[in-house]
mmCIF file of C-alpha atoms in Angstrom:
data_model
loop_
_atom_site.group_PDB
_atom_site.id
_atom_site.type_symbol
_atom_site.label_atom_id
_atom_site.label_comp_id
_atom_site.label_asym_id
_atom_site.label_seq_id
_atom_site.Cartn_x
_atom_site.Cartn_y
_atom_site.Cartn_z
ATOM 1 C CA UNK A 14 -2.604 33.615 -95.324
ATOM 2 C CA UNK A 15 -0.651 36.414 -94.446
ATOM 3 C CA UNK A 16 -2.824 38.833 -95.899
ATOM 4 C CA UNK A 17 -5.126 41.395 -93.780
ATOM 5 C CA UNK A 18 -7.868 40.345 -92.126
ATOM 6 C CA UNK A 19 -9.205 42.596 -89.730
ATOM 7 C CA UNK A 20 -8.169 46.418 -88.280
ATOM 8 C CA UNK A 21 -8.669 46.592 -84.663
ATOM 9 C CA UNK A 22 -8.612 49.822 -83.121
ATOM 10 C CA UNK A 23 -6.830 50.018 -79.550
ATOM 11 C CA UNK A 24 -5.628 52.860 -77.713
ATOM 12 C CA UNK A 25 -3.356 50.868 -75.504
ATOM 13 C CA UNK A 26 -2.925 52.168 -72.076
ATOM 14 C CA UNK A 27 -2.369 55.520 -73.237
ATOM 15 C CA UNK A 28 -2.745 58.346 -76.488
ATOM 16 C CA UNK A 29 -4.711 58.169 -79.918
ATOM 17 C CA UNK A 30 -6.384 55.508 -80.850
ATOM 18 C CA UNK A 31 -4.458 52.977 -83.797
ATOM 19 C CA UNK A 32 -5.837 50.793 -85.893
ATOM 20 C CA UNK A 33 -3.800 47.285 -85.221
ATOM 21 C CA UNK A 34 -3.621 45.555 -88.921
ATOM 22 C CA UNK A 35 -3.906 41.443 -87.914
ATOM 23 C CA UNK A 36 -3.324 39.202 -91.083
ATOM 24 C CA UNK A 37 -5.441 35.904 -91.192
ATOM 25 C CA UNK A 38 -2.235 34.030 -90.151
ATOM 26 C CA UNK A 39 -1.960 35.858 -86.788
ATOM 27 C CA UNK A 40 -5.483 35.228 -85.778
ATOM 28 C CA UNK A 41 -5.396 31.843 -86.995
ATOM 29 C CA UNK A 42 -2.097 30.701 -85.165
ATOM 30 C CA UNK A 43 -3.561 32.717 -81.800
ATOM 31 C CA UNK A 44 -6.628 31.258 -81.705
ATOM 32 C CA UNK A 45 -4.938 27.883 -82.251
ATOM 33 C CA UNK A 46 -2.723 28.505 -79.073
ATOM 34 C CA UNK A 47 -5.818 29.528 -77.126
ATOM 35 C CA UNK A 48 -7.999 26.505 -77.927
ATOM 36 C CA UNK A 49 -5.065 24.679 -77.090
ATOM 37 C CA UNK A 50 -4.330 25.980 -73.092
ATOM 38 C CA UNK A 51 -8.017 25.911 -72.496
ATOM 39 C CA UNK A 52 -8.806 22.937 -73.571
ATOM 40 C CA UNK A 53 -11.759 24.518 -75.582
ATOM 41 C CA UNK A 54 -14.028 21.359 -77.306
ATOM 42 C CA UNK A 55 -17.504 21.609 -79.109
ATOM 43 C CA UNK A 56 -18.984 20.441 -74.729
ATOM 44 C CA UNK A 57 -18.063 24.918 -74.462
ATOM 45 C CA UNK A 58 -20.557 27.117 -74.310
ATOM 46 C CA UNK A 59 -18.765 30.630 -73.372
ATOM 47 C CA UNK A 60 -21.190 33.242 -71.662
ATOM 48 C CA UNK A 61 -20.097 36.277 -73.544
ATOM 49 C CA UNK A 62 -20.459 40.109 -72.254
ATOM 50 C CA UNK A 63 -17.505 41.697 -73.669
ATOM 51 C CA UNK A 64 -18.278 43.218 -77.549
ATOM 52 C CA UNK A 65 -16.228 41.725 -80.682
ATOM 53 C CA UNK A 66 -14.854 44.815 -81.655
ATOM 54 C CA UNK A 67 -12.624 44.162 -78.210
ATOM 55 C CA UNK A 68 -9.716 42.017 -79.601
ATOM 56 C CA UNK A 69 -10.527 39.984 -76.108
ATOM 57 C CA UNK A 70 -14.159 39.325 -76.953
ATOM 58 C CA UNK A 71 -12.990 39.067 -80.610
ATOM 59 C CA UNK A 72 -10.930 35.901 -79.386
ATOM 60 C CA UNK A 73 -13.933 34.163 -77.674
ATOM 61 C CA UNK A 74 -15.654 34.381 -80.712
ATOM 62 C CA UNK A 75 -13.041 33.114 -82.648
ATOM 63 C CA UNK A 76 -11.950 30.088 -80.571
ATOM 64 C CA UNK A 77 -15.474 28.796 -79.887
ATOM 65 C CA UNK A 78 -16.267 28.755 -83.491
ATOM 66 C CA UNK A 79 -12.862 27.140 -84.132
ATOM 67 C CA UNK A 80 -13.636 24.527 -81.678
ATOM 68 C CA UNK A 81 -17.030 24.372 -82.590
ATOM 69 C CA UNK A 82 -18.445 25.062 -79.230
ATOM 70 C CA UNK A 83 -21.655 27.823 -78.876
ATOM 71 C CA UNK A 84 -21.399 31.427 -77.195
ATOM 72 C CA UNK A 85 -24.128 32.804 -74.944
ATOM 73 C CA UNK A 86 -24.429 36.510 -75.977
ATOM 74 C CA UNK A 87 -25.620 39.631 -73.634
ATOM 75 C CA UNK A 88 -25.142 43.054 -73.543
ATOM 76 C CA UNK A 89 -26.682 43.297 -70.218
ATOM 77 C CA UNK A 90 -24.165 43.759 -67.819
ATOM 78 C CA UNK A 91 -25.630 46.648 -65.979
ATOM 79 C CA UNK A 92 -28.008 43.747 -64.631
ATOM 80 C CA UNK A 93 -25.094 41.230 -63.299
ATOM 81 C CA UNK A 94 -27.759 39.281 -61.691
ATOM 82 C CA UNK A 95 -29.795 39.021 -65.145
ATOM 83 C CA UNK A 96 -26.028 37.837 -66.518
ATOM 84 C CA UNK A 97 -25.645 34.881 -63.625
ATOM 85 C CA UNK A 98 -29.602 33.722 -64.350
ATOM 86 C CA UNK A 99 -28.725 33.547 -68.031
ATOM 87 C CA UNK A 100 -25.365 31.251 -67.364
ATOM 88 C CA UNK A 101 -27.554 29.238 -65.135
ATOM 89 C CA UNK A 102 -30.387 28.310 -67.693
ATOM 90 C CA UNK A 103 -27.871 27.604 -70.214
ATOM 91 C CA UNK A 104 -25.304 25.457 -68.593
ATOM 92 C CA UNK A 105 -22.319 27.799 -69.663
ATOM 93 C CA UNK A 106 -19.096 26.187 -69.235
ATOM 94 C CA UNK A 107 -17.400 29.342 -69.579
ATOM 95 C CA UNK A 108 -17.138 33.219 -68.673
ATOM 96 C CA UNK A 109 -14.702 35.921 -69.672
ATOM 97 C CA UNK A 110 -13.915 39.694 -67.634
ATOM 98 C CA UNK A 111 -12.060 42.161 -67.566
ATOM 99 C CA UNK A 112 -10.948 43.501 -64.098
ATOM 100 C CA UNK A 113 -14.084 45.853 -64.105
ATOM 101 C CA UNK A 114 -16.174 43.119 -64.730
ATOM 102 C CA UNK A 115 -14.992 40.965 -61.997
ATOM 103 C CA UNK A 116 -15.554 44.475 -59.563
ATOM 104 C CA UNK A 117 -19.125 44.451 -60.364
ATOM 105 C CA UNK A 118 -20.252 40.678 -59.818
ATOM 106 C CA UNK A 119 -17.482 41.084 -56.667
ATOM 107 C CA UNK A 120 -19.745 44.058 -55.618
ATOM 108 C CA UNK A 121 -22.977 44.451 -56.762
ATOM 109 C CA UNK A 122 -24.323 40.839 -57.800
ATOM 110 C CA UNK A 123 -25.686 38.030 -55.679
ATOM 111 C CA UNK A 124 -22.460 35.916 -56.626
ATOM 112 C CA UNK A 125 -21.543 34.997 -53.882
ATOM 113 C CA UNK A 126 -24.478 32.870 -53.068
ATOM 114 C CA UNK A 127 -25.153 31.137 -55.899
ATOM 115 C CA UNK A 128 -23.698 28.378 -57.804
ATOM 116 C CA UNK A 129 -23.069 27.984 -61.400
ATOM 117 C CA UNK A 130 -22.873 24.059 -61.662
ATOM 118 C CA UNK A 131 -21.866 23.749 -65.290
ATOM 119 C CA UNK A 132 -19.371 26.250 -65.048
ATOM 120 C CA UNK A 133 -15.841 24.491 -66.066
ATOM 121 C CA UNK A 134 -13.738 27.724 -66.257
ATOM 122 C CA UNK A 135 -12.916 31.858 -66.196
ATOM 123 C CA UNK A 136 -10.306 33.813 -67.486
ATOM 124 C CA UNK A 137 -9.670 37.282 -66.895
ATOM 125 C CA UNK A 138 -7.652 39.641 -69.231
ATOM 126 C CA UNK A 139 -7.862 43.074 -70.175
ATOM 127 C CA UNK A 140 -5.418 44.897 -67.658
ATOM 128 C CA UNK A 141 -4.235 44.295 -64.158
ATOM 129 C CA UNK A 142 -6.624 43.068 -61.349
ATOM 130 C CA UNK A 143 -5.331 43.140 -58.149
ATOM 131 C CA UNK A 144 -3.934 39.468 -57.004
ATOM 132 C CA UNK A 145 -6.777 39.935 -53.730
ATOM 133 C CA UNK A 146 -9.090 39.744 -56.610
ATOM 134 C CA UNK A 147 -7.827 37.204 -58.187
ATOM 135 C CA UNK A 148 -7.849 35.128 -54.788
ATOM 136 C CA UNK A 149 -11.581 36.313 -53.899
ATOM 137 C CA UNK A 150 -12.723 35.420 -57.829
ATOM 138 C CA UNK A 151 -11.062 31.752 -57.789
ATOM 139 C CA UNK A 152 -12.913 30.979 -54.324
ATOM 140 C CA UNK A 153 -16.325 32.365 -55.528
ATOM 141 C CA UNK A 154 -16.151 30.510 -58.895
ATOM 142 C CA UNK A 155 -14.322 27.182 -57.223
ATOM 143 C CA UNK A 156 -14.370 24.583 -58.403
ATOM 144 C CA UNK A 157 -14.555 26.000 -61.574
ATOM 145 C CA UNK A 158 -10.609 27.255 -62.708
ATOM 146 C CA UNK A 159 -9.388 30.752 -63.037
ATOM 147 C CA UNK A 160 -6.726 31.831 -65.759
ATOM 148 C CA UNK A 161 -5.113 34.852 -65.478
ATOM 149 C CA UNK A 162 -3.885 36.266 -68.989
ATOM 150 C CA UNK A 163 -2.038 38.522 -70.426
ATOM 151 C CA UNK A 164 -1.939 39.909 -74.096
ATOM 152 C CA UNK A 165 -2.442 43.184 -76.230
ATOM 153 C CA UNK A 166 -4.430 43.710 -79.346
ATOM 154 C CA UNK A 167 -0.852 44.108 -81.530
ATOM 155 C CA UNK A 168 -0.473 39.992 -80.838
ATOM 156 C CA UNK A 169 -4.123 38.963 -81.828
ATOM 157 C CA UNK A 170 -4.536 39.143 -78.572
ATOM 158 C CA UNK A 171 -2.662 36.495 -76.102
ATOM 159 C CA UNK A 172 1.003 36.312 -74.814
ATOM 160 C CA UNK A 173 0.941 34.909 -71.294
ATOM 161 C CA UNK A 174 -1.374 32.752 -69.465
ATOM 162 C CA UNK A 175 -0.590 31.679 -65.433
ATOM 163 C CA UNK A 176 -2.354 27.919 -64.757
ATOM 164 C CA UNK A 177 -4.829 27.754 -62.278
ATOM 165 C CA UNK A 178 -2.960 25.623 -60.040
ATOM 166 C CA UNK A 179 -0.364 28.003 -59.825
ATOM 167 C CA UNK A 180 -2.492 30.806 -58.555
ATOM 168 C CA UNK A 181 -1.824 31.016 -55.162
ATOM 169 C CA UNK A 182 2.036 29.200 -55.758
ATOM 170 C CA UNK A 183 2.402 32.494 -58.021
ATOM 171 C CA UNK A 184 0.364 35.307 -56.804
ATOM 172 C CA UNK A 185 0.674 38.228 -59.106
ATOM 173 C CA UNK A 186 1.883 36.783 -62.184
ATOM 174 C CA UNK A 187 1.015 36.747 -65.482
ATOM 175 C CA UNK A 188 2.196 33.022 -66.093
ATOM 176 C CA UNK A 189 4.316 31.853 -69.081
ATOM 177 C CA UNK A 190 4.168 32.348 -72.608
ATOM 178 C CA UNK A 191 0.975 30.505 -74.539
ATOM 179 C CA UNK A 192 1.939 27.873 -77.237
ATOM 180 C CA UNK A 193 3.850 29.017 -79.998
ATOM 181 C CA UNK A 194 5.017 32.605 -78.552
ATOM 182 C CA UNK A 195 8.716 33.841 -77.401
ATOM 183 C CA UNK A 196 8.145 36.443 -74.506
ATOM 184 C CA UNK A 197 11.381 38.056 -72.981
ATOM 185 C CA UNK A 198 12.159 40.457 -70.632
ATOM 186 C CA UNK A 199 13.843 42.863 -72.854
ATOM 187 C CA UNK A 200 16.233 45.615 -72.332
ATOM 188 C CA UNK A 201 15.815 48.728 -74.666
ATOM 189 C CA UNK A 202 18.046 46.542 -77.975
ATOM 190 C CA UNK A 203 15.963 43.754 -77.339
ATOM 191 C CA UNK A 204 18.571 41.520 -75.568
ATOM 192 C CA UNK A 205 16.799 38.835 -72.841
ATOM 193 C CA UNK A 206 17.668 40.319 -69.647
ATOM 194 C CA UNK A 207 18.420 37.530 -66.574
ATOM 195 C CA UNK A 208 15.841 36.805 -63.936
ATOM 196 C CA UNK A 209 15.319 39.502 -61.076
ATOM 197 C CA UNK A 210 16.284 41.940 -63.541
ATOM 198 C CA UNK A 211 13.028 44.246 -64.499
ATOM 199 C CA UNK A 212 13.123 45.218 -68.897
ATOM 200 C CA UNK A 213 10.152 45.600 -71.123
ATOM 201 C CA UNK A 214 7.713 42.397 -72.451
ATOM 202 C CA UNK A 215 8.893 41.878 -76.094
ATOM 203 C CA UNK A 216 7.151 38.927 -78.245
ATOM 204 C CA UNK A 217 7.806 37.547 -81.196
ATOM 205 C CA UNK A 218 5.970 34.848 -83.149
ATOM 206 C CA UNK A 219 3.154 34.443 -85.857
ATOM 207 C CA UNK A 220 0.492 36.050 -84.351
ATOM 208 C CA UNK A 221 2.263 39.598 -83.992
ATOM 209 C CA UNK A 222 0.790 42.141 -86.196
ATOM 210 C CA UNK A 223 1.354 43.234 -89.522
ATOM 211 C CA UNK A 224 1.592 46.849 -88.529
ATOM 212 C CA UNK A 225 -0.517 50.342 -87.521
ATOM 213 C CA UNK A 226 -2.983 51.294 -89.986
ATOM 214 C CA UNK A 227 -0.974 54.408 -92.344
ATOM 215 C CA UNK A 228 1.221 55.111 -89.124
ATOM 216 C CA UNK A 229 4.692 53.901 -90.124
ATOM 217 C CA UNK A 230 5.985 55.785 -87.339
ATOM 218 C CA UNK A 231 4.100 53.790 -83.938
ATOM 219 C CA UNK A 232 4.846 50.472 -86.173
ATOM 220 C CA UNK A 233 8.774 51.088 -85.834
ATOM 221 C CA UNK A 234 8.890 52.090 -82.396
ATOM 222 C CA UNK A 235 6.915 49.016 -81.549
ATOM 223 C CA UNK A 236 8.339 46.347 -83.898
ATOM 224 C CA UNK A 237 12.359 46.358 -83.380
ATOM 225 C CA UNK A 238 15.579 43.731 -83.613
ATOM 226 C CA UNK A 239 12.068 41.136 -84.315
ATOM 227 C CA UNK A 240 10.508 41.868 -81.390
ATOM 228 C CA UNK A 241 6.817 43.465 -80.602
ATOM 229 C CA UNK A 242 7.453 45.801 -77.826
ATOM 230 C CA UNK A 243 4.855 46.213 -74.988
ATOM 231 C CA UNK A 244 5.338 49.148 -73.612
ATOM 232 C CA UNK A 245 5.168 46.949 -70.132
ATOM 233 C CA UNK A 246 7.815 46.509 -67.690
ATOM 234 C CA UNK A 247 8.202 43.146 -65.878
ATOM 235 C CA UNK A 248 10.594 40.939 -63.880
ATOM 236 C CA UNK A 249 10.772 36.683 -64.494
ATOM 237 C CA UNK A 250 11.677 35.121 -61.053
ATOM 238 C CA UNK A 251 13.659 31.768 -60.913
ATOM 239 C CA UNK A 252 10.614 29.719 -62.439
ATOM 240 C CA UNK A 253 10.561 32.041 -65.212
ATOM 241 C CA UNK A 254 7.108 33.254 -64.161
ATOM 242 C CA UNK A 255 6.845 36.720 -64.956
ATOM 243 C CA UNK A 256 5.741 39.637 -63.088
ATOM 244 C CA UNK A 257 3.973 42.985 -64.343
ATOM 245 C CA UNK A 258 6.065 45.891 -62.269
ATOM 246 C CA UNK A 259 4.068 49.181 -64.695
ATOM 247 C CA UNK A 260 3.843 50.651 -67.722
ATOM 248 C CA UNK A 261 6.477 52.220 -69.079
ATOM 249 C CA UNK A 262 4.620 55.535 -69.416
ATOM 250 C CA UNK A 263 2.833 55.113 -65.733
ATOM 251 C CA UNK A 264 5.953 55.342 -63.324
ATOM 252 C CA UNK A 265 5.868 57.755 -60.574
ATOM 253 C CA UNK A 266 9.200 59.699 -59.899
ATOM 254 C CA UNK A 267 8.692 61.063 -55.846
ATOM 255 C CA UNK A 268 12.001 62.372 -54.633
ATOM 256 C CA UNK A 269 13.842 60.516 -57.225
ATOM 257 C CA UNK A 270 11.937 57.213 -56.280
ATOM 258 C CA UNK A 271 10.568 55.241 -59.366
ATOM 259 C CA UNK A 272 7.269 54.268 -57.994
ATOM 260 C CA UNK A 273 4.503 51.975 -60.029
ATOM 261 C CA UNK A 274 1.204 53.006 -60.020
ATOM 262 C CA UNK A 275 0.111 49.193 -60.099
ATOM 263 C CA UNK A 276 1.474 48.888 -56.468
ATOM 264 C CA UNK A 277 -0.002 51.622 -55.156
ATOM 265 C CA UNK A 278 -3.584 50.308 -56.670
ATOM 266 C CA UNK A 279 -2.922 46.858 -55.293
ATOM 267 C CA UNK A 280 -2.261 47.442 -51.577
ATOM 268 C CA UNK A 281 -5.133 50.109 -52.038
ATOM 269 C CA UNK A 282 -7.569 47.272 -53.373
ATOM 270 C CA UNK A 283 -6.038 44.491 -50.599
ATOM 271 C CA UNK A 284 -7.322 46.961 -47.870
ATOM 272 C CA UNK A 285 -11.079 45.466 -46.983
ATOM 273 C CA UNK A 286 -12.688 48.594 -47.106
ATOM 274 C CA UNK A 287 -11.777 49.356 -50.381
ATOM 275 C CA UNK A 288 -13.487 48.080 -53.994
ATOM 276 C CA UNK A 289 -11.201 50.119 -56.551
ATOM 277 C CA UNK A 290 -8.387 52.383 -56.853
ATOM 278 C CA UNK A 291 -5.999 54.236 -59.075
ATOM 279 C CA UNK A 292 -2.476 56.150 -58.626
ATOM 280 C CA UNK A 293 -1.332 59.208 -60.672
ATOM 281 C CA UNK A 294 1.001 61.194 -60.178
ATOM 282 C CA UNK A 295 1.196 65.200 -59.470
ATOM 283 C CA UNK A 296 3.097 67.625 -59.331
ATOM 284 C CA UNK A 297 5.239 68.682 -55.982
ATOM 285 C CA UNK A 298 7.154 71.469 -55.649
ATOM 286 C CA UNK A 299 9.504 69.540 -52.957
ATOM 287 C CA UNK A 300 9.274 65.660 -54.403
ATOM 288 C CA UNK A 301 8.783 66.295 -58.492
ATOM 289 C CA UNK A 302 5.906 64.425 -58.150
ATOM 290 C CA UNK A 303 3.784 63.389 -55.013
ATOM 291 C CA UNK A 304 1.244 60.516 -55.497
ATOM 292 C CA UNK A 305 -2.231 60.931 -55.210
ATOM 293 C CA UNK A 306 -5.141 57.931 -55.166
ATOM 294 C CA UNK A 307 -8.700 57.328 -56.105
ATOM 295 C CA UNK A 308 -10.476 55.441 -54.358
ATOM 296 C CA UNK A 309 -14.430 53.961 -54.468
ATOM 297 C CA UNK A 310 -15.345 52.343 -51.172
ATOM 298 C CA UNK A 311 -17.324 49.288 -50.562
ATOM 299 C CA UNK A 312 -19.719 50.781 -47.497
ATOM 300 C CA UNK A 313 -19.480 54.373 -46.958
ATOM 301 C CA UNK A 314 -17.769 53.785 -43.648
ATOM 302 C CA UNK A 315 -14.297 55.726 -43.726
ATOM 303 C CA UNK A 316 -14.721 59.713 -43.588
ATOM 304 C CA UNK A 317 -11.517 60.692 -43.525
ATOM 305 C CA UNK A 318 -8.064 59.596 -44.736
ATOM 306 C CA UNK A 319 -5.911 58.862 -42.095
ATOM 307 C CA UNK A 320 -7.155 55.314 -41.730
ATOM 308 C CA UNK A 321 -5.948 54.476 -44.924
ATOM 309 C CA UNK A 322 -2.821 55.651 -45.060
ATOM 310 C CA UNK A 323 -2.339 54.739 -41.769
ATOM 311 C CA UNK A 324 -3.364 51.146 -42.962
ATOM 312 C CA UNK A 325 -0.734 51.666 -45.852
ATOM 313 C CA UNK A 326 2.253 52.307 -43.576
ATOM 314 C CA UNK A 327 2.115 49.035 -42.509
ATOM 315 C CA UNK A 328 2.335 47.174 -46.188
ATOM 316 C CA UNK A 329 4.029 50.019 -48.332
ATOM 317 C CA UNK A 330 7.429 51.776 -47.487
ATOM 318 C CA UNK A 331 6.540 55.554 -46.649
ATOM 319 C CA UNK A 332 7.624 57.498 -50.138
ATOM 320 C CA UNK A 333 4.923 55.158 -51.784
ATOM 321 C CA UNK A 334 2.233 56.062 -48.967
ATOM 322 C CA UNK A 335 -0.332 58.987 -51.577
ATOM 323 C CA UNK A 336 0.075 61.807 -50.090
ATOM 324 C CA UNK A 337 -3.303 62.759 -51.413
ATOM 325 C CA UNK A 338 -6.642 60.766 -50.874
ATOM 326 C CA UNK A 339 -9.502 61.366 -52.836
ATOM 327 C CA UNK A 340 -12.892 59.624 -52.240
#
């Protein structure tokens, strides 16, 4: 049915929030695609800590019921370690995260020396994690698999997913389009733009939404030529394997240098002192805009911060170096 089903409220990466209008068709036909990649049977039992009014924890509750599998349910993930005891006496097969939740168990859980033998796989979604991450969370969890996926709530939620096995082939990618989804690189009419060649994500297929809740206005500038716009910029490589570059609204101009905040974060978060980061820009009388980071350290061991950029010379060309450091 094509009629509404649910009004999810997102505010993207940026602005007011909007309430996304998904018919029953476009969860329906998502969740399908998601059972599908994942293998998902009634064997899955999903440890669940993100909340259903998340499109992403929305979809676990959706696909597990579809498959007729069980979910786990906490909302106790202040206490990671209470979270890893509770997948352990009930055999989960699965667990979802966002980036911040794979910080935490990364950082302040006894993860690392435990193991979760009925765990089959993870997926992560919900922004960019840093591919380091990604490495460190496929070891810890090994042998169970890691999928790294991409989506928004406008397309019920899932575009992309990368296969495990290509995780360390294709470090930093967001994979392929699921089943039943057309992503492109897009330039601003919606045209496919060639490999190598950085555009926006644009989507089209049956799980798309219907539309912004009485906003007519953020509905047309997202849904064009019979696309869903992202609002992400990307690049496909020779495999077709795309690659997040930034948002569209979070690109750094210093000294008429186009700079992603997303890179800056990464090398930051490579660095082994360091356990998060983000990149804004400010404003520079000489550049336009200078960049300046954030950064939460692991052991309070660095004072100062020479020693990081110093350490960021060596991976970043110098205009994408912050300028300023804060702790």
């Amino acid at each position: 049915s094509i009629d509404l089903s649910s009004i999810v409220y997102t505010s993207g990466s940026t602005g007011e929030p909007k309430g996304v209008m998904l018919s029953h068709q476009n969860l329906i036909e998502n969740t399908l695609s998601i059972v599908q990649y994942l293998h998902i049977t009634d064997c899955d039992r999903m440890m669940v800590v993100l909340p259903f009014y998340y499109i992403y924890g929305k979809s676990l509750l959706l696909t597990h019921f579809c498959a007729g599998g069980s979910l786990v349910l906490s909302d106790n993930f202040i206490f990671p370690n209470v979270i890893i005891d509770t997948m352990i006496r009930f055999n989960v097969t699965g667990f979802a995260g966002v980036p911040s939740t794979f910080n935490l168990l990364l950082n302040k859980s006894k993860i690392r020396n435990v193991s979760i033998n009925s765990l089959r796989y993870v997926t992560q979604a919900g922004g960019s994690m840093a591919p380091s991450v990604q490495h460190e969370v496929a070891d810890i969890f090994s042998p169970a698999k890691l999928y790294i996926m991409y989506g928004t709530t406008e397309a019920s939620p899932r575009l992309t997913y990368l296969e495990p096995d290509m995780l360390k082939i294709k470090s930093g990618s967001i994979g392929k389009a699921i089943p039943n989804v057309e992503v492109i690189i897009a330039d601003e009419n919606g045209i496919a733009l060639p490999n190598g060649v950085q555009g926006e994500i644009a989507a089209r297929g049956s799980n798309i939404m219907m539309g912004y809740w009485k906003d007519p206005l953020a509905t047309a500038s997202v849904l064009k030529n019979g696309f869903y716009f992202t609002g992400d910029i990307a690049v496909t490589d020779e495999d077709g394997y795309i690659f997040v570059v930034g948002r569209k609204k979070e690109m750094i101009k210093v000294g008429g240098n186009r700079v992603s905040a997303k890179e800056i974060e990464e090398a930051l978060i490579s660095l082994p002192e360091i356990s998060e980061a983000a990149a804004i820009g400010v404003h520079d009388n000489i550049l336009g805009e200078a960049i300046k980071a954030f950064v939460v350290l692991k052991e309070e061991s660095i004072s100062d911060t020479s020693t990081i950029r110093q350490k960021l010379f060596s991976v970043l060309p110098s205009y994408k170096v912050p300028k300023y450091i804060d702790f």
